Amino acid sequence: MPKAATRPVVLTGDRTTGSLHLGHYVGSLKSRLVLQEDHRQFLLLADAQALTDNGDDPARIRRNVIEVALDYLAVGIDPEKSVICVQSCLPALAELTMLYMNFVTVSRLERNPTVKQEIVQRGFQRDIPAGFLCYPVSQAADITAFKAGLVPVGEDQLPMIEQSNEIARRINRHVGRELLPEAGALVSCVGRLPGIDGRSKMSKSAGNAIPLSATPAEISAAVQAMFTDPGHLRVSDPGRVEGNVVFTYLDAFDGSPDLADLKAHYRRGGLGDTVLKKRLDACLQALLAPIRERRAAFAKQPDFVMDVVRAGTARAAVLTQQTLDEVRAALGLFSFGGG
Ligand code: TRP
């Protein structure tokens, strides 16, 4: 592996609102497993960002810091290769956010398409928490503090990276040099995984998710409940493959060369949903069994998990503080040394 200093820096994060599910797995965890082999990868447990719309339930956000860390370890994130850190324990991020706030307008924040969509989803009217409107600024602080070159994310996060790069450019122009690098987005080729109802993306709050820690019975129940083709009543009927969640999942998780034949058979008629679901069930059981077992093993070692997160946060603290010092100096703020 190349020396740490020459490896490109990757940063991603997850809000710690709940444990992770299959959507996270195809959307980003899988690529993180590959990236950790030849990148300096930082994984941010984004508890501060989670608080921006969960300010009334900090206990849940705190609990899920550990749940998400367990999910990381369970899928194979290796703490020797990736740095796992807690956002709220990195004060440099908060200070950068405060400074960046002056390089972005309220109207620009209100135009962020993801934030706009989330405001509708959460039913905010005049009661949008200020922290929520500003979370893209805090995300810009995350991305730039680590000097990330690459941010693997789902499509919905593209506006955040765009906004982060805009802030970096404004600051660079202001200070007259390339102080903060711009980041590139790495979007998973699978795109977003629909929930088992097929209606929207998989999310715990929509009740259409399969968590990475699902038991065998929970996996089977989810596959049974999966949306297929409502017009496919008898086995002999021709069936639709497009919009059929079972096929979408087979494409994402099975990927065998004979899937094309299976789709053709389904379209012709003569292939029942039961056979299809059995195949997907077996595929998901095989994928999730080792993850669930590793998760259970790590859950029995809470001290180890805490040590991983503590050590990762300490490393991230050094790096993010360095960037903050550079930004403060470039902006010409006072510094009395020694903190
Ligand atoms: N916004 C991301 C999410 O919704 C979490 C996140 C916080 C993040 N900071 C980040 C992602 C920095 C990538 C880079 O899950």
Short mmCIF file of C-alpha atoms and ligand atoms in Angstrom, two decimals:
data_model
loop_
_atom_site.label_atom_id
_atom_site.label_comp_id
_atom_site.label_asym_id
_atom_site.label_seq_id
_atom_site.Cartn_x
_atom_site.Cartn_y
_atom_site.Cartn_z
CA MET A 1 0.00 0.00 0.00
CA PRO A 2 1.36 3.49 -0.81
CA LYS A 3 2.44 5.70 2.09
CA ALA A 4 -0.38 7.37 4.01
CA ALA A 5 0.63 10.85 2.87
CA THR A 6 0.34 10.01 -0.83
CA ARG A 7 -2.89 8.07 -0.70
CA PRO A 8 -5.94 10.09 -1.82
CA VAL A 9 -8.25 11.07 1.03
CA VAL A 10 -11.79 9.73 1.10
CA LEU A 11 -14.43 11.00 3.50
CA THR A 12 -17.96 9.74 4.00
CA GLY A 13 -20.37 9.90 6.82
CA ASP A 14 -23.68 8.65 8.07
CA ARG A 15 -26.15 10.41 10.27
CA THR A 16 -26.53 8.36 13.39
CA THR A 17 -30.32 8.24 13.38
CA GLY A 18 -30.62 4.45 13.19
CA SER A 19 -28.70 1.35 12.29
CA LEU A 20 -27.77 0.84 8.64
CA HIS A 21 -29.67 -1.21 6.05
CA LEU A 22 -29.26 -2.85 2.65
CA GLY A 23 -29.71 0.51 0.91
CA HIS A 24 -26.59 1.77 2.68
CA TYR A 25 -24.81 -1.46 1.76
CA VAL A 26 -25.27 -1.18 -2.02
CA GLY A 27 -25.20 2.62 -1.98
CA SER A 28 -21.94 3.13 -0.18
CA LEU A 29 -20.67 0.52 2.30
CA LYS A 30 -19.61 -1.81 -0.51
CA SER A 31 -17.50 0.83 -2.21
CA ARG A 32 -15.97 1.83 1.13
CA LEU A 33 -14.69 -1.73 1.53
CA VAL A 34 -12.85 -1.39 -1.77
CA LEU A 35 -11.66 2.17 -1.12
CA GLN A 36 -10.11 1.39 2.24
CA GLU A 37 -7.54 -0.80 0.45
CA ASP A 38 -5.71 2.06 -1.26
CA HIS A 39 -7.09 5.32 0.13
CA ARG A 40 -6.87 7.20 3.41
CA GLN A 41 -10.48 6.70 4.33
CA PHE A 42 -12.30 8.56 7.11
CA LEU A 43 -15.79 7.53 8.18
CA LEU A 44 -17.67 10.16 10.09
CA LEU A 45 -20.34 9.17 12.57
CA ALA A 46 -22.38 12.29 11.88
CA ASP A 47 -24.14 12.72 15.20
CA ALA A 48 -24.01 16.53 15.10
CA GLN A 49 -25.73 16.50 11.72
CA ALA A 50 -28.27 13.97 13.01
CA LEU A 51 -29.15 16.44 15.76
CA THR A 52 -30.09 19.11 13.21
CA ASP A 53 -33.51 17.51 12.85
CA ASN A 54 -33.53 15.35 15.98
CA GLY A 55 -32.67 17.96 18.56
CA ASP A 56 -35.48 16.63 20.75
CA ASP A 57 -33.98 13.15 21.03
CA PRO A 58 -30.22 13.32 21.64
CA ALA A 59 -30.26 9.99 23.49
CA ARG A 60 -31.29 8.17 20.31
CA ILE A 61 -28.57 9.90 18.32
CA ARG A 62 -25.97 8.96 20.93
CA ARG A 63 -27.08 5.32 21.05
CA ASN A 64 -26.89 5.03 17.30
CA VAL A 65 -23.28 6.26 17.18
CA ILE A 66 -22.33 2.84 18.50
CA GLU A 67 -24.93 0.99 16.38
CA VAL A 68 -23.55 2.52 13.17
CA ALA A 69 -19.96 1.82 14.28
CA LEU A 70 -21.02 -1.82 14.79
CA ASP A 71 -22.52 -1.88 11.30
CA TYR A 72 -19.24 -0.59 9.85
CA LEU A 73 -17.21 -3.26 11.62
CA ALA A 74 -19.76 -5.95 10.73
CA VAL A 75 -19.57 -5.33 6.97
CA GLY A 76 -15.77 -5.44 7.08
CA ILE A 77 -14.59 -1.89 7.63
CA ASP A 78 -11.14 -2.47 9.10
CA PRO A 79 -10.08 0.06 11.75
CA GLU A 80 -6.47 -0.53 10.72
CA LYS A 81 -7.33 0.77 7.26
CA SER A 82 -10.20 3.23 7.81
CA VAL A 83 -10.51 5.88 10.51
CA ILE A 84 -13.89 5.86 12.27
CA CYS A 85 -14.59 9.11 14.13
CA VAL A 86 -17.36 10.97 15.95
CA GLN A 87 -18.37 14.30 14.40
CA SER A 88 -19.50 16.04 17.60
CA CYS A 89 -16.16 15.25 19.27
CA LEU A 90 -14.24 17.23 16.64
CA PRO A 91 -14.57 20.88 17.72
CA ALA A 92 -12.61 22.08 14.66
CA LEU A 93 -15.59 21.05 12.52
CA ALA A 94 -17.93 23.28 14.53
CA GLU A 95 -15.56 26.21 14.30
CA LEU A 96 -15.07 25.79 10.55
CA THR A 97 -18.85 25.64 10.15
CA MET A 98 -19.14 28.94 11.98
CA LEU A 99 -16.51 30.56 9.75
CA TYR A 100 -17.97 29.10 6.52
CA MET A 101 -21.41 30.42 7.43
CA ASN A 102 -20.13 33.82 6.26
CA PHE A 103 -19.33 32.49 2.79
CA VAL A 104 -22.82 31.26 1.93
CA THR A 105 -26.13 33.10 1.63
CA VAL A 106 -29.43 32.11 3.19
CA SER A 107 -31.04 32.06 -0.26
CA ARG A 108 -28.38 29.64 -1.52
CA LEU A 109 -29.08 27.38 1.44
CA GLU A 110 -32.81 27.54 0.73
CA ARG A 111 -32.18 26.51 -2.88
CA ASN A 112 -30.33 23.29 -2.01
CA PRO A 113 -32.61 20.66 -3.64
CA THR A 114 -31.94 17.95 -1.05
CA VAL A 115 -32.63 20.30 1.85
CA LYS A 116 -35.78 21.53 0.08
CA GLN A 117 -37.01 17.97 -0.32
CA GLU A 118 -36.19 17.09 3.29
CA ILE A 119 -38.07 20.18 4.52
CA VAL A 120 -41.20 18.89 2.74
CA GLN A 121 -40.67 15.32 3.97
CA ARG A 122 -40.34 16.45 7.57
CA GLY A 123 -43.32 18.80 7.32
CA PHE A 124 -41.31 21.84 8.46
CA GLN A 125 -43.18 25.09 7.82
CA ARG A 126 -41.84 28.19 9.57
CA ASP A 127 -40.26 25.95 12.19
CA ILE A 128 -37.17 24.79 10.29
CA PRO A 129 -34.35 24.49 12.82
CA ALA A 130 -31.60 26.95 11.82
CA GLY A 131 -29.10 24.13 12.24
CA PHE A 132 -31.02 22.07 9.69
CA LEU A 133 -30.95 24.77 7.03
CA CYS A 134 -27.22 25.14 7.65
CA TYR A 135 -26.26 21.47 7.71
CA PRO A 136 -24.78 21.66 4.20
CA VAL A 137 -22.33 24.22 5.62
CA SER A 138 -21.36 21.82 8.37
CA GLN A 139 -20.96 19.12 5.74
CA ALA A 140 -18.68 21.47 3.79
CA ALA A 141 -16.66 21.81 6.99
CA ASP A 142 -16.46 17.99 7.23
CA ILE A 143 -15.35 17.56 3.63
CA THR A 144 -12.78 20.36 3.61
CA ALA A 145 -11.42 19.77 7.13
CA PHE A 146 -10.25 16.34 6.03
CA LYS A 147 -9.13 17.80 2.66
CA ALA A 148 -11.09 15.00 1.04
CA GLY A 149 -10.54 14.47 -2.67
CA LEU A 150 -13.29 11.90 -2.99
CA VAL A 151 -16.67 11.60 -1.31
CA PRO A 152 -18.58 8.36 -2.03
CA VAL A 153 -22.25 9.16 -1.61
CA GLY A 154 -25.77 8.50 -2.78
CA GLU A 155 -27.22 10.73 -5.50
CA ASP A 156 -29.16 12.81 -2.99
CA GLN A 157 -25.86 14.02 -1.54
CA LEU A 158 -24.55 15.53 -4.79
CA PRO A 159 -25.91 19.01 -3.95
CA MET A 160 -23.94 18.90 -0.67
CA ILE A 161 -20.69 18.31 -2.49
CA GLU A 162 -21.51 21.03 -4.99
CA GLN A 163 -22.24 23.43 -2.15
CA SER A 164 -19.06 22.40 -0.33
CA ASN A 165 -16.99 23.06 -3.45
CA GLU A 166 -18.65 26.43 -3.87
CA ILE A 167 -17.68 27.41 -0.33
CA ALA A 168 -14.12 26.12 -0.86
CA ARG A 169 -13.83 28.18 -4.08
CA ARG A 170 -15.12 31.31 -2.39
CA ILE A 171 -12.65 30.96 0.44
CA ASN A 172 -9.79 30.16 -1.95
CA ARG A 173 -10.62 33.24 -4.01
CA HIS A 174 -10.85 35.31 -0.85
CA VAL A 175 -7.45 34.22 0.45
CA GLY A 176 -5.86 34.20 -3.00
CA ARG A 177 -4.64 30.60 -3.11
CA GLU A 178 -5.76 26.96 -3.25
CA LEU A 179 -6.15 26.54 0.48
CA LEU A 180 -9.04 24.06 0.35
CA PRO A 181 -9.17 21.34 -2.30
CA GLU A 182 -12.42 20.66 -4.13
CA ALA A 183 -13.90 17.20 -3.71
CA GLY A 184 -15.19 14.82 -6.34
CA ALA A 185 -18.29 12.72 -5.77
CA LEU A 186 -18.24 9.00 -6.28
CA VAL A 187 -21.80 7.87 -6.92
CA SER A 188 -22.55 4.17 -6.65
CA CYS A 189 -23.41 2.66 -10.04
CA VAL A 190 -26.35 0.78 -8.53
CA GLY A 191 -28.09 4.03 -7.65
CA ARG A 192 -30.56 4.12 -4.85
CA LEU A 193 -32.17 0.91 -3.75
CA PRO A 194 -35.97 1.08 -3.49
CA GLY A 195 -37.63 0.00 -0.29
CA ILE A 196 -39.42 -3.35 -0.22
CA ASP A 197 -42.67 -1.51 -1.06
CA GLY A 198 -41.05 -0.20 -4.26
CA ARG A 199 -42.41 3.25 -3.59
CA SER A 200 -39.44 5.24 -2.45
CA LYS A 201 -35.83 4.74 -1.41
CA MET A 202 -35.18 2.37 1.42
CA SER A 203 -35.39 4.11 4.76
CA LYS A 204 -36.00 3.04 8.29
CA SER A 205 -38.54 5.81 8.88
CA ALA A 206 -40.58 4.74 5.81
CA GLY A 207 -40.78 1.22 7.32
CA ASN A 208 -39.58 -0.35 4.06
CA ALA A 209 -36.01 -1.23 5.05
CA ILE A 210 -34.09 -4.45 5.62
CA PRO A 211 -31.52 -3.69 8.34
CA LEU A 212 -28.06 -5.24 8.07
CA SER A 213 -28.75 -6.87 11.43
CA ALA A 214 -32.06 -8.47 10.30
CA THR A 215 -32.67 -12.00 11.58
CA PRO A 216 -33.27 -14.83 9.05
CA ALA A 217 -37.02 -14.65 9.82
CA GLU A 218 -37.08 -10.87 9.32
CA ILE A 219 -35.30 -11.22 5.98
CA SER A 220 -37.81 -13.85 4.79
CA ALA A 221 -40.76 -11.77 5.96
CA ALA A 222 -39.41 -8.72 4.09
CA VAL A 223 -38.92 -10.74 0.90
CA GLN A 224 -42.44 -12.18 1.23
CA ALA A 225 -43.87 -8.66 1.58
CA MET A 226 -41.93 -7.36 -1.42
CA PHE A 227 -43.75 -5.54 -4.20
CA THR A 228 -43.70 -7.47 -7.51
CA ASP A 229 -46.17 -6.97 -10.36
CA PRO A 230 -49.75 -6.49 -9.19
CA GLY A 231 -50.97 -7.61 -12.67
CA HIS A 232 -49.18 -10.96 -12.37
CA LEU A 233 -52.01 -12.95 -10.79
CA ARG A 234 -51.51 -16.47 -12.10
CA VAL A 235 -48.16 -18.17 -12.64
CA SER A 236 -48.99 -18.45 -16.35
CA ASP A 237 -49.58 -14.68 -16.71
CA PRO A 238 -46.85 -12.60 -18.33
CA GLY A 239 -45.14 -10.48 -15.67
CA ARG A 240 -43.46 -7.09 -15.57
CA VAL A 241 -39.80 -6.87 -14.65
CA GLU A 242 -39.54 -3.06 -14.57
CA GLY A 243 -40.56 -1.69 -11.20
CA ASN A 244 -40.61 -5.23 -9.80
CA VAL A 245 -38.65 -4.92 -6.57
CA VAL A 246 -37.60 -8.58 -6.51
CA PHE A 247 -35.84 -8.15 -9.85
CA THR A 248 -34.30 -4.84 -8.78
CA TYR A 249 -32.83 -6.61 -5.74
CA LEU A 250 -31.70 -9.62 -7.79
CA ASP A 251 -29.89 -7.19 -10.09
CA ALA A 252 -28.25 -5.53 -7.09
CA PHE A 253 -27.34 -8.61 -5.04
CA ASP A 254 -27.43 -11.75 -7.19
CA GLY A 255 -25.95 -10.63 -10.48
CA SER A 256 -25.71 -14.17 -11.94
CA PRO A 257 -25.48 -14.39 -15.72
CA ASP A 258 -28.74 -16.38 -15.91
CA LEU A 259 -30.77 -13.39 -14.60
CA ALA A 260 -31.47 -12.36 -18.19
CA ASP A 261 -33.08 -15.76 -18.86
CA LEU A 262 -35.06 -15.51 -15.66
CA LYS A 263 -36.40 -12.09 -16.68
CA ALA A 264 -37.33 -13.38 -20.14
CA HIS A 265 -39.17 -16.31 -18.56
CA TYR A 266 -41.05 -13.99 -16.20
CA ARG A 267 -42.05 -11.70 -19.06
CA ARG A 268 -43.29 -14.68 -21.12
CA GLY A 269 -45.29 -16.07 -18.23
CA GLY A 270 -44.94 -19.38 -16.43
CA LEU A 271 -42.64 -18.17 -13.67
CA GLY A 272 -44.26 -17.61 -10.29
CA ASP A 273 -43.37 -14.99 -7.70
CA THR A 274 -42.78 -17.76 -5.15
CA VAL A 275 -39.85 -19.19 -7.12
CA LEU A 276 -38.42 -15.73 -7.65
CA LYS A 277 -38.73 -14.77 -4.00
CA LYS A 278 -37.17 -18.03 -2.89
CA ARG A 279 -34.11 -17.25 -4.96
CA LEU A 280 -33.83 -13.70 -3.57
CA ASP A 281 -34.37 -14.96 -0.03
CA ALA A 282 -31.48 -17.41 -0.38
CA CYS A 283 -29.27 -14.70 -1.85
CA LEU A 284 -29.99 -12.18 0.94
CA GLN A 285 -29.65 -14.83 3.66
CA ALA A 286 -26.20 -15.70 2.32
CA LEU A 287 -25.17 -12.05 2.16
CA LEU A 288 -26.41 -11.05 5.59
CA ALA A 289 -25.55 -14.13 7.69
CA PRO A 290 -21.81 -13.37 8.03
CA ILE A 291 -22.53 -9.67 8.59
CA ARG A 292 -25.02 -10.48 11.35
CA GLU A 293 -22.60 -12.91 12.98
CA ARG A 294 -19.70 -10.47 12.95
CA ARG A 295 -21.99 -7.76 14.30
CA ALA A 296 -23.04 -9.97 17.19
CA ALA A 297 -19.40 -10.81 17.96
CA PHE A 298 -18.37 -7.12 18.03
CA ALA A 299 -21.43 -6.24 20.12
CA LYS A 300 -20.01 -8.53 22.79
CA GLN A 301 -16.83 -6.43 22.90
CA PRO A 302 -18.09 -2.93 23.71
CA ASP A 303 -14.66 -1.87 25.03
CA PHE A 304 -13.01 -2.76 21.74
CA VAL A 305 -15.63 -0.79 19.77
CA MET A 306 -15.21 2.24 22.06
CA ASP A 307 -11.43 2.05 21.67
CA VAL A 308 -11.72 1.98 17.87
CA VAL A 309 -13.98 5.02 17.87
CA ARG A 310 -11.90 6.89 20.46
CA ALA A 311 -8.60 6.28 18.66
CA GLY A 312 -10.12 7.21 15.28
CA THR A 313 -11.56 10.42 16.71
CA ALA A 314 -8.17 11.34 18.20
CA ARG A 315 -6.50 10.95 14.79
CA ALA A 316 -9.23 12.95 13.07
CA ALA A 317 -8.93 15.67 15.72
CA VAL A 318 -5.30 16.32 14.79
CA LEU A 319 -6.04 16.53 11.08
CA THR A 320 -9.14 18.72 11.35
CA GLN A 321 -7.45 21.08 13.81
CA GLN A 322 -4.60 21.52 11.35
CA THR A 323 -7.04 22.63 8.65
CA LEU A 324 -8.79 24.96 11.06
CA ASP A 325 -5.42 26.53 11.99
CA GLU A 326 -4.67 27.07 8.30
CA VAL A 327 -8.07 28.62 7.62
CA ARG A 328 -7.82 30.89 10.66
CA ALA A 329 -4.34 32.00 9.63
CA ALA A 330 -5.40 32.58 6.00
CA LEU A 331 -8.33 34.70 7.15
CA GLY A 332 -5.97 36.64 9.39
CA LEU A 333 -7.66 35.84 12.68
CA PHE A 334 -5.80 36.30 15.92
CA SER A 335 -3.95 33.37 17.34
CA PHE A 336 -2.31 33.49 20.75
CA GLY A 337 -0.56 30.13 20.32
CA GLY A 338 -1.05 27.21 22.63
CA GLY A 339 -4.78 27.19 21.80
N1 TRP B 1 -25.28 13.86 4.91
C1 TRP B 1 -24.82 12.52 5.10
C2 TRP B 1 -26.07 11.62 5.32
O1 TRP B 1 -27.16 12.06 5.19
C3 TRP B 1 -23.92 12.36 6.27
C4 TRP B 1 -22.66 13.17 6.21
C5 TRP B 1 -22.23 14.09 7.13
C6 TRP B 1 -21.64 13.12 5.21
N2 TRP B 1 -21.05 14.61 6.80
C7 TRP B 1 -20.64 14.05 5.63
C8 TRP B 1 -21.47 12.40 4.03
C9 TRP B 1 -19.50 14.27 4.86
C10 TRP B 1 -20.33 12.63 3.27
C11 TRP B 1 -19.35 13.55 3.68
O2 TRP B 1 -25.94 10.47 5.66
#
